[in-house]
Coordinates of C-alpha atoms in Angstrom, one line a residue:
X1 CA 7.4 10.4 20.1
X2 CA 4.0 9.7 18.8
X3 CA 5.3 10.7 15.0
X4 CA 8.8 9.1 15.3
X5 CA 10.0 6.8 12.5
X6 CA 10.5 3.3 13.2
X7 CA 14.4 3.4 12.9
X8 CA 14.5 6.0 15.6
X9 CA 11.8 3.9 17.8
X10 CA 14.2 0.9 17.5
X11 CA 17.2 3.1 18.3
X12 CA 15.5 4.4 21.8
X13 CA 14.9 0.9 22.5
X14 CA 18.2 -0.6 21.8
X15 CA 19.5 2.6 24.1
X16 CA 17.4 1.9 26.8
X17 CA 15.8 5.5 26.9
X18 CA 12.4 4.4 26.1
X19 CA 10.5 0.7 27.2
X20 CA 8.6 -1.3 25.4
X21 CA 6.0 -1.2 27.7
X22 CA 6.1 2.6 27.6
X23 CA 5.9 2.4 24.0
X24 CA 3.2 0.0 23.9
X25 CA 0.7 2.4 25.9
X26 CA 1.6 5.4 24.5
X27 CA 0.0 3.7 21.5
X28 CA -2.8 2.3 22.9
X29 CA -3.3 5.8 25.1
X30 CA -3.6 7.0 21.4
X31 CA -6.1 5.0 19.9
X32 CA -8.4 5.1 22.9
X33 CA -8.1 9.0 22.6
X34 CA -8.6 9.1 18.8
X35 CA -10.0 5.8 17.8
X36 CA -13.5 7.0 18.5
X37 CA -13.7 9.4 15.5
X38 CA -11.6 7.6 12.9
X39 CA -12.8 4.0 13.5
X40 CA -9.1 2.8 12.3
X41 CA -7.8 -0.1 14.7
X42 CA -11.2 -2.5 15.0
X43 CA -9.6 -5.2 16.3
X44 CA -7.6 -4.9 19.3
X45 CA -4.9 -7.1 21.2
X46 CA -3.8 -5.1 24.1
X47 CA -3.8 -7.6 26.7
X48 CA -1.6 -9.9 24.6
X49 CA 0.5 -6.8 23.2
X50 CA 1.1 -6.3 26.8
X51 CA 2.8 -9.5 27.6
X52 CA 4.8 -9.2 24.4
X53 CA 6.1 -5.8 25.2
X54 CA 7.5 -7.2 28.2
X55 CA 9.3 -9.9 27.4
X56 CA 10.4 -7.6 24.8
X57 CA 12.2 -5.2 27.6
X58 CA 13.8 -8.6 29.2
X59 CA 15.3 -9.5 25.4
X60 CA 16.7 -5.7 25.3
X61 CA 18.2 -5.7 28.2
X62 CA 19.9 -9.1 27.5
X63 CA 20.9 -7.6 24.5
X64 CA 18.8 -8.7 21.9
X65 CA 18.9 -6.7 18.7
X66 CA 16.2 -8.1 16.7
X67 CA 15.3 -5.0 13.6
X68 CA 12.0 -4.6 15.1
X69 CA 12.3 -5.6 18.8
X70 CA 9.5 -4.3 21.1
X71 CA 7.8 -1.9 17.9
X72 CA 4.1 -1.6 18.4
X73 CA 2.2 -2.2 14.7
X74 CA -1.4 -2.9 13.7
X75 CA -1.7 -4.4 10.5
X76 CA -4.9 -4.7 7.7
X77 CA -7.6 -7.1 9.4
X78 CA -7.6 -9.2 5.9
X79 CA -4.4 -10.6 7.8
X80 CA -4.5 -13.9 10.3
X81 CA -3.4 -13.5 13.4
X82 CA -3.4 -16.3 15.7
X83 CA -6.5 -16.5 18.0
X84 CA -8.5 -13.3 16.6
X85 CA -11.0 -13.5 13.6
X86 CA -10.2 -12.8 10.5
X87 CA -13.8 -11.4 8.5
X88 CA -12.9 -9.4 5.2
X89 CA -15.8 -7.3 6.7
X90 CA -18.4 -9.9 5.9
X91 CA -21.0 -10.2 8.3
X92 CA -21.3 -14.1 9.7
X93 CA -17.4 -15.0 9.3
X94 CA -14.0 -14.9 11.2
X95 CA -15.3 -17.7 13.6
X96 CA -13.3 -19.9 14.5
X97 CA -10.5 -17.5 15.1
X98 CA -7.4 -17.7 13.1
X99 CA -5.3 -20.9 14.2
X100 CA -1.9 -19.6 12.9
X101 CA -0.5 -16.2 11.8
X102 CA 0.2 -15.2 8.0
X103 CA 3.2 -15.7 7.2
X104 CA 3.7 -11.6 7.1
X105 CA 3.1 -11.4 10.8
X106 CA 5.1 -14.5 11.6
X107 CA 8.1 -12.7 10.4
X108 CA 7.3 -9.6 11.8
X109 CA 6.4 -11.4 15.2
X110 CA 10.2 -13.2 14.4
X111 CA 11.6 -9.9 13.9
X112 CA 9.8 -8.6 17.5
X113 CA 7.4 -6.6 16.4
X114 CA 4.1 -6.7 18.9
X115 CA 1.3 -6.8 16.4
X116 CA -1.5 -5.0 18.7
X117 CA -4.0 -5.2 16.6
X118 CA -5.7 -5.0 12.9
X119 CA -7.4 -2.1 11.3
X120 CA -10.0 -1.9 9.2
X121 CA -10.8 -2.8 5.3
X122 CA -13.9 -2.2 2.9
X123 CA -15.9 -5.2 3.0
X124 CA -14.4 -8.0 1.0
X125 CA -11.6 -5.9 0.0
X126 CA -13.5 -4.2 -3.0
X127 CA -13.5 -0.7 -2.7
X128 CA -11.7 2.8 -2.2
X129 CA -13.7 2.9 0.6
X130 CA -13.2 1.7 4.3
X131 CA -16.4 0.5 5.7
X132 CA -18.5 -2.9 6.2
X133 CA -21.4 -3.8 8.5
X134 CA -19.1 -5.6 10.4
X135 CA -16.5 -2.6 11.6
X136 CA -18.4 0.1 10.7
X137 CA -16.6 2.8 8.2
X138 CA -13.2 4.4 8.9
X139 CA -12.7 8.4 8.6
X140 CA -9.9 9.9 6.8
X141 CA -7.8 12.2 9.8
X142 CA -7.4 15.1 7.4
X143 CA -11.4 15.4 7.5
X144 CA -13.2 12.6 8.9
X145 CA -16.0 13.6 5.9
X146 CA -13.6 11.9 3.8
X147 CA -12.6 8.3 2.7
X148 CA -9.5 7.2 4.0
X149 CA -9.0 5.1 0.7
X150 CA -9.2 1.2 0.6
X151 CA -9.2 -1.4 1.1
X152 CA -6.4 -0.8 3.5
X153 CA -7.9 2.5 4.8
X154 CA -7.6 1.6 8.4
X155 CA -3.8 1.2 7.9
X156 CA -3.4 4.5 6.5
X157 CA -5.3 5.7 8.8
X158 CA -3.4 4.9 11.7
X159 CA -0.2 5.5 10.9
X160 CA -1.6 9.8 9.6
X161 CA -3.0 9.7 13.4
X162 CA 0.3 8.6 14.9
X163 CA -1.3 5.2 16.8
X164 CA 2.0 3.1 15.3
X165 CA 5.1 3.7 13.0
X166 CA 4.5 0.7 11.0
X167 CA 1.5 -0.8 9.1
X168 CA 0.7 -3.9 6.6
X169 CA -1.6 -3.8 4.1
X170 CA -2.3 -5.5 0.8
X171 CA -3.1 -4.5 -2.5
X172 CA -5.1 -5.3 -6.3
X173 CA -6.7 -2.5 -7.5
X174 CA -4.9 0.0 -4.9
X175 CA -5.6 -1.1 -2.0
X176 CA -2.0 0.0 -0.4
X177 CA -1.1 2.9 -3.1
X178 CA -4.8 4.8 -2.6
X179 CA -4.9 5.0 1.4
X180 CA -1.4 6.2 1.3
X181 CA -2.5 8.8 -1.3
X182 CA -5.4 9.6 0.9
X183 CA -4.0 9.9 4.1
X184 CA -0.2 11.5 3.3
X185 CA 1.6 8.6 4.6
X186 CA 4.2 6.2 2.5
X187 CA 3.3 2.8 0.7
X188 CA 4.9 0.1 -0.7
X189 CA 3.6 -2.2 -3.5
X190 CA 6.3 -4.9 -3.8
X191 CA 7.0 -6.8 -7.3
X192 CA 4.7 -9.7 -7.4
X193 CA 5.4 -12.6 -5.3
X194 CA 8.2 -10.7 -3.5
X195 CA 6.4 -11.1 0.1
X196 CA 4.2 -14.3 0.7
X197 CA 0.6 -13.7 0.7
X198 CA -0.4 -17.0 2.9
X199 CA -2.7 -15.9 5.3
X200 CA -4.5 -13.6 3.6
X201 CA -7.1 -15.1 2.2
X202 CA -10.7 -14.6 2.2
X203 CA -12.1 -16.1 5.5
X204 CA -12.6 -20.1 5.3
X205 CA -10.1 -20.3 2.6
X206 CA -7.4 -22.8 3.0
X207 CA -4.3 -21.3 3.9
X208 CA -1.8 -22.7 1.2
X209 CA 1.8 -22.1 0.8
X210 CA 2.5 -21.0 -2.2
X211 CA -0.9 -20.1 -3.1
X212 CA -2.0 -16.6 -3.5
X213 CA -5.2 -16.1 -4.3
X214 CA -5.2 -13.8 -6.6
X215 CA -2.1 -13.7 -10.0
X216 CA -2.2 -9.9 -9.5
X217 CA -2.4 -9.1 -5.7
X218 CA 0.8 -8.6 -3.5
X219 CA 0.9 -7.4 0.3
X220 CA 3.1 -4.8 1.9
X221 CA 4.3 -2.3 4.0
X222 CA 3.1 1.4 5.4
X223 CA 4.7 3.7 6.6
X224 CA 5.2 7.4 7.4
X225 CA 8.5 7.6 5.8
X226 CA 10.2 6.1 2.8
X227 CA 13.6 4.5 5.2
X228 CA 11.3 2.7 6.9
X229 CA 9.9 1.2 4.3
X230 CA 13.0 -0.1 3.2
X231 CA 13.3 -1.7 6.9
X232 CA 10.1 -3.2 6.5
X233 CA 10.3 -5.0 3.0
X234 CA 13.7 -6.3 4.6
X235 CA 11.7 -7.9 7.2
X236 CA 8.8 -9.5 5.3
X237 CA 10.3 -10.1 2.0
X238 CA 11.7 -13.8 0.8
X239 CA 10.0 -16.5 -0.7
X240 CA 7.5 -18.8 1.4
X241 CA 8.7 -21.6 2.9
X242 CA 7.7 -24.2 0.2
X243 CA 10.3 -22.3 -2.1
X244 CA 12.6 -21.2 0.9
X245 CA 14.2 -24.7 0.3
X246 CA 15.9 -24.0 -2.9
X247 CA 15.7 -20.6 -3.1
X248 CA 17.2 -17.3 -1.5
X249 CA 16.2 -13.8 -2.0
X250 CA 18.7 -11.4 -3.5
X251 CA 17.3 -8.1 -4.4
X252 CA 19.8 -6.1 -6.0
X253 CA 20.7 -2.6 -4.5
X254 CA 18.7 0.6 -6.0
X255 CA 20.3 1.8 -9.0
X256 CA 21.0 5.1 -7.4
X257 CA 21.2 7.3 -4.1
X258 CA 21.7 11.0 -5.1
X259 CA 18.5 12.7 -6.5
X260 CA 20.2 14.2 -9.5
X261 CA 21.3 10.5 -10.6
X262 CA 18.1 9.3 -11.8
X263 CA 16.0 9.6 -14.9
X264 CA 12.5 9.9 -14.3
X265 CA 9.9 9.8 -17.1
X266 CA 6.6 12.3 -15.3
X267 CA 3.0 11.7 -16.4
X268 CA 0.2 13.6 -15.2
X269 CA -2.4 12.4 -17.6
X270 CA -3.8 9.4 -18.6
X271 CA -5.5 9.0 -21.8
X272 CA -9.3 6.8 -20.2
X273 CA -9.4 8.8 -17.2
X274 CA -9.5 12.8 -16.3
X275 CA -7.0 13.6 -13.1
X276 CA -8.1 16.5 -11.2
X277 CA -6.4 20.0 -11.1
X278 CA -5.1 19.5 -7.7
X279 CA -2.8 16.4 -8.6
X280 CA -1.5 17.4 -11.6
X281 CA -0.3 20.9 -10.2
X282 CA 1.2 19.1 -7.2
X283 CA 3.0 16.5 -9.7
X284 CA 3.8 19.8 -11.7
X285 CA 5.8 21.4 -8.8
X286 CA 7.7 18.3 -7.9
X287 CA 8.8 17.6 -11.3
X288 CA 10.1 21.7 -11.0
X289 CA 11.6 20.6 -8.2
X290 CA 13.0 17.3 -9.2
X291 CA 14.8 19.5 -12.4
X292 CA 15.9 22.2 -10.3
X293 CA 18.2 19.3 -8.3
X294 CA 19.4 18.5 -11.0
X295 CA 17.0 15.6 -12.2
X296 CA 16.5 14.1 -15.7
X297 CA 12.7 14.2 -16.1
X298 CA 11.0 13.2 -19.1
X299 CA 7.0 14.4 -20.0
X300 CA 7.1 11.4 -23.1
X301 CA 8.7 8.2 -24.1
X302 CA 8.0 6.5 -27.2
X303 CA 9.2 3.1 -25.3
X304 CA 6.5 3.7 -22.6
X305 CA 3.6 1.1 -22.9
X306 CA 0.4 1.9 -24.4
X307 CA -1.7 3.3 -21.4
X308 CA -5.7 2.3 -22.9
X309 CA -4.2 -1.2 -24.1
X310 CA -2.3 -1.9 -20.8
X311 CA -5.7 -1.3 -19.1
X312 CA -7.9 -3.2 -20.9
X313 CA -5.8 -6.0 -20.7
X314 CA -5.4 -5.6 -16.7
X315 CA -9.5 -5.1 -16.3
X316 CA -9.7 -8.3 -18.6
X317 CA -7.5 -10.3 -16.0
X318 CA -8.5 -8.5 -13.2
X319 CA -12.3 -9.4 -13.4
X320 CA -11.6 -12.8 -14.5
X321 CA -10.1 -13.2 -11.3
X322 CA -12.7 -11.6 -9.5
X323 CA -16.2 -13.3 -10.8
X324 CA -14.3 -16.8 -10.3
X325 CA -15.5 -16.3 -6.5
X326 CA -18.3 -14.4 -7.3
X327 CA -21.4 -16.6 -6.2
X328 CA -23.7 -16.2 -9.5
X329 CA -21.4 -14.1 -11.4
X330 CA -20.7 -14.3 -14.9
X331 CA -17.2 -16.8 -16.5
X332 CA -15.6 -13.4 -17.6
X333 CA -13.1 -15.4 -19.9
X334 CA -12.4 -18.8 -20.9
X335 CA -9.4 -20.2 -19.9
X336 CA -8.3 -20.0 -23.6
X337 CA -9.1 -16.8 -23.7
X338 CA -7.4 -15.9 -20.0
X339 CA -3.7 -17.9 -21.8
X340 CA -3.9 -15.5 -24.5
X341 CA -4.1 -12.5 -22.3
X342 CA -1.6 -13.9 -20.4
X343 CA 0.6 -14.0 -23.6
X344 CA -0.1 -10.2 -24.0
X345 CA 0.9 -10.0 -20.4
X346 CA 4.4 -11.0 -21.2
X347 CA 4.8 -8.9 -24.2
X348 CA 4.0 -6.0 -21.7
X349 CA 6.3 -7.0 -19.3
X350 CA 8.8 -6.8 -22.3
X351 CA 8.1 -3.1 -23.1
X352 CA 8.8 -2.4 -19.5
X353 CA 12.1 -4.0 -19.9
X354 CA 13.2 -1.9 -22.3
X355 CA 11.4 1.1 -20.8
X356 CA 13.4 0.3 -18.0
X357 CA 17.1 0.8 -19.4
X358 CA 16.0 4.2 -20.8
X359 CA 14.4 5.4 -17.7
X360 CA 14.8 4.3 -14.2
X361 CA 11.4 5.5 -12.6
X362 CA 8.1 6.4 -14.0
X363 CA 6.4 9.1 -11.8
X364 CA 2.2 9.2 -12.1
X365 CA -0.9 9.9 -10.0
X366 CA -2.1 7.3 -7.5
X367 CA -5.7 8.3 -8.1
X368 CA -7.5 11.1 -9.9
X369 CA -8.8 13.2 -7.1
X370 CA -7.2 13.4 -3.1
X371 CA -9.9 12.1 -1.0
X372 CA -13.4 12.2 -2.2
X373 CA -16.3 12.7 0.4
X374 CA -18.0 9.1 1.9
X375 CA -20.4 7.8 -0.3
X376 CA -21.8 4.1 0.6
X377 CA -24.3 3.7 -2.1
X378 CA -24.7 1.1 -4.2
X379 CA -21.5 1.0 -6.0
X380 CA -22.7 1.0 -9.6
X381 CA -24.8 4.2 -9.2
X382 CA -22.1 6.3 -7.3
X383 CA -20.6 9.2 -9.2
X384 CA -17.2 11.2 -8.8
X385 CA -16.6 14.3 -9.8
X386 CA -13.0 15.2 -11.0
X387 CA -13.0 19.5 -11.2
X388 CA -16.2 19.9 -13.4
X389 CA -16.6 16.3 -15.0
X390 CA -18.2 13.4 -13.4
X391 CA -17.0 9.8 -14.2
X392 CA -18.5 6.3 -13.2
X393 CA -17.3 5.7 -9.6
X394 CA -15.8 2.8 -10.7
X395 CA -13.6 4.3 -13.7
X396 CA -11.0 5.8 -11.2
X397 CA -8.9 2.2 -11.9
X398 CA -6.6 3.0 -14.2
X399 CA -4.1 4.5 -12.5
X400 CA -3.5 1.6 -10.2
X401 CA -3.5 -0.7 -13.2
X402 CA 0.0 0.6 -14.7
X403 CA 2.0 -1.3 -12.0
X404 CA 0.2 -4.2 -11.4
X405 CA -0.5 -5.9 -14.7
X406 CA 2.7 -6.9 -14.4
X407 CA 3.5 -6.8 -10.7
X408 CA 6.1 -4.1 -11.1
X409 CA 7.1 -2.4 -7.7
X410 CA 5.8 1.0 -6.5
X411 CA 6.6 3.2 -3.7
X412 CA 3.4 5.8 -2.9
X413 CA 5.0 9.3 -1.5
X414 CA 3.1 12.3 -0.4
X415 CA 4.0 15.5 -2.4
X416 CA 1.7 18.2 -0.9
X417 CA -1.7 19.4 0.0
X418 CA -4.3 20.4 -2.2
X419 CA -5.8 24.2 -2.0
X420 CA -8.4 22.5 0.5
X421 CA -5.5 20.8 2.6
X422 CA -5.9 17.5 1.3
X423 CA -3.1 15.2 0.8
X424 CA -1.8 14.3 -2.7
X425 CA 0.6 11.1 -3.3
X426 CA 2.5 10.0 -6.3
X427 CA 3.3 6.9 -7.3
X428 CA 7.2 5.9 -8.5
X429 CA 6.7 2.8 -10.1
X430 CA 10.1 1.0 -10.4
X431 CA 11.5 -2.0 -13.0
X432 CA 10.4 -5.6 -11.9
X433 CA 12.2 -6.9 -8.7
X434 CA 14.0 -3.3 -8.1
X435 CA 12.2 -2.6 -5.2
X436 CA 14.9 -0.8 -3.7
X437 CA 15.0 1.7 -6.2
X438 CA 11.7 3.7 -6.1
X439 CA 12.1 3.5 -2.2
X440 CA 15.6 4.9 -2.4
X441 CA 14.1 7.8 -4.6
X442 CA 11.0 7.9 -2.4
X443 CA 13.6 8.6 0.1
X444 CA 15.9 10.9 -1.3
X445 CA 12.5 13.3 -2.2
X446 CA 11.8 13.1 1.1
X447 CA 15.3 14.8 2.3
X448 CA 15.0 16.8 -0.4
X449 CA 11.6 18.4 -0.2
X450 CA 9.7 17.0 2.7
X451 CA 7.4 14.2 2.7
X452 CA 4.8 13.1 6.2
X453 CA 2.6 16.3 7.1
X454 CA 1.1 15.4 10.2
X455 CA -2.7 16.2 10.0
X456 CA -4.4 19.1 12.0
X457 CA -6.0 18.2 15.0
X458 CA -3.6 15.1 15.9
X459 CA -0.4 17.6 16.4
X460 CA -0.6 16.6 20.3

């Protein structure tokens, strides 16, 4: 029960062979067992989880069939929720609580989810990294040595030690696609805009519909499985309500469901950063695989996008975006200057298009390395070291970049261990507002040749 899927959660529910209640402190029972080594849940709502679940059991038995009636979830503490604080991990904020939720856990709330509590993020969202002087620093479960990825470590973390079925996060540089990488669990990063980011803003920040504060971020859903994924996004996604007056969302269905229907281009190199022998054998074997049923996979495309442009052009907008609430930082880019990179942006977005009617997934690394050993120093000075090469800490981006530039959709799947018994993810990064197709692929992998490996240690 602790590593069942959300479907089959909602399914014991709905059949009356399992409470809400139950549920709910089997959860809890969990994270007080585990919670003292992985430092994943930092925020806790138990008291007011426990109400919930039991109005939940009165709606069941009256026959309510909400998608996500009486589910326990935690979700990324960069999230309001009404009445607990909201800090980023910055020492001095999150008073006054939160007076309302984000609109992500209003409509998992609406849907009958009982958000429990939030787990924990790198301080101001800005590393690979889960730690802060507010929360302390979140272990990975496959070796508590190790980083559980950021900035929505925490999330990852709690779904790989079985605490919930279902976990929020957010992501810019990673910060969903990375922890699932990490940790062995399942991400999505939705197209751009797809689910509202009010509420998640930096603490003190206005919440403003139709506001997000930042052009490239999105939030999303985690997961330990790729169906329920798709069950998630259902819930959450749909446009805020200042656009919910004209407009309706209509995603269209994934362009396939069999595994041999799709046409995959692979990459397991990228041309500014080194990626370490253990992903690119593991993205080796499932590309063998992925041939074997009966795949089309491609190692080059002369329609893919240049890789070193795309990410200079992504680190140009990305830190122009950053040092705007930097407190002393440099202008990065004029605003002239940000237009014409804008205008690059589009032509970008027009290679994908076309990319996108040749092939109907592109298959890469998350990151360069599974996860790397806790290092808290001073960001500039850290190292990591990819097989026998060490790069600037901070020169692990460009991986992430490849979807986000232009806020395509990617679904983060776990495709093995490592010789040390570390996970390794992939990313399938999809064509602009077809979510639903790298989760159905995500999906189909995972009948096809596993996918969640619960770690060592958390088996019982």
């Amino acid at each position: 029960m602790d590593y069942a899927s959300t479907r089959e959660l909602v399914a014991a529910l709905q059949a009356g062979t399992l409470s809400a209640a139950e549920l709910l402190e089997r959860s809890i029972a969990r994270i007080e067992r585990f919670d003292p080594e992985l430092n994943a849940v930092v925020v806790r709502d138990f008291e007011r989880a426990r109400v919930a679940a039991r109005a939940a059991d009165a709606a069941l038995a009256q026959g309510d069939r909400r998608p996500l009636l009486g589910v326990p979830v935690t979700v990324k503490e960069a999230f309001n929720v009404e009445g607990l604080a909201t800090t980023w991990g910055i020492p001095g904020t999150g008073q006054p609580a939160a007076a309302e939720d984000a609109v992500l856990v209003r409509r998992l709330k609406a849907a009958g989810a009982i958000v429990i509590g939030k787990s924990n993020v790198a301080m101001q969202l800005a590393d690979w990294q889960s730690s802060n002087p507010v929360y302390g620093t979140t272990n990975n479960p496959w070796d508590p040595g190790r980083t559980p990825g950021g900035s929505s470590g925490g999330s990852a973390a709690a779904l790989a030690a079985g605490y919930v079925s279902l976990e929020f996060g957010s992501d810019l540089v990673g910060s969903l696609r990375v922890p699932a990488h990490f940790c062995g669990v399942f991400a999505h990063k939705p197209t751009r805009g797809l689910v509202p980011m009010r509420g998640s803003a930096p603490p003190g920040t206005p919440s403003l519909s139709a506001d997000p504060v930042f052009d490239l971020a999105v939030v999303g859903p985690m997961a330990r499985n790729a169906a329920d994924l798709a069950l998630a996004l259902d819930v959450v996604a749909g446009p805020d309500d200042a656009e919910a007056i004209a407009y309706r969302l209509a995603l269209p269905p994934a362009r396939h469901a069999a595994l041999a229907d799709f046409r995959v281009l692979l990459l397991d190199a990228h041309p500014l950063v080194p990626t370490s022998r253990a992903v690119r054998s593991a993205l080796r074997r499932f590309g063998d695989g992925l041939e074997g049923a009966g795949c089309r996979v491609g190692r080059s495309s002369p329609l893919l996008p240049d890789l070193s442009r795309l990410a200079s052009l992504w680190g140009q907008l990305l830190w122009a975006q950053l040092g705007a609430d930097m407190p002393g930082a440099e202008p990065g880019i004029s605003h002239r200057d940000w237009i014409h990179a804008d205008r690059v942006r589009a032509r970008v977005a027009h290679q994908w298009r076309a990319f996108f009617q040749q092939w109907d997934l592109l298959l890469c690394p998350v990151a360069p390395t599974p996860a790397f050993a806790h290092d808290h120093g001073e960001m500039a000075a850290r190292r990591l070291r990819i097989d026998d090469l060490e790069i600037a800490y901070q020169d692990q981006a460009p991986w992430s970049g490849i979807a986000t530039l232009t806020g395509l959709p990617a679904t983060v799947m776990p495709i093995g261990l490592s010789d040390d018994g570390l996970p390794v993810g992939m990313q399938v990064i999809g064509p602009y507002l077809e979510d639903r197709t790298p989760i159905a692929f995500a999906e189909a992998a995972e009948r096809a040749f596993g996918g969640f490996v619960v770690p060592p240690g958390y088996r019982s």
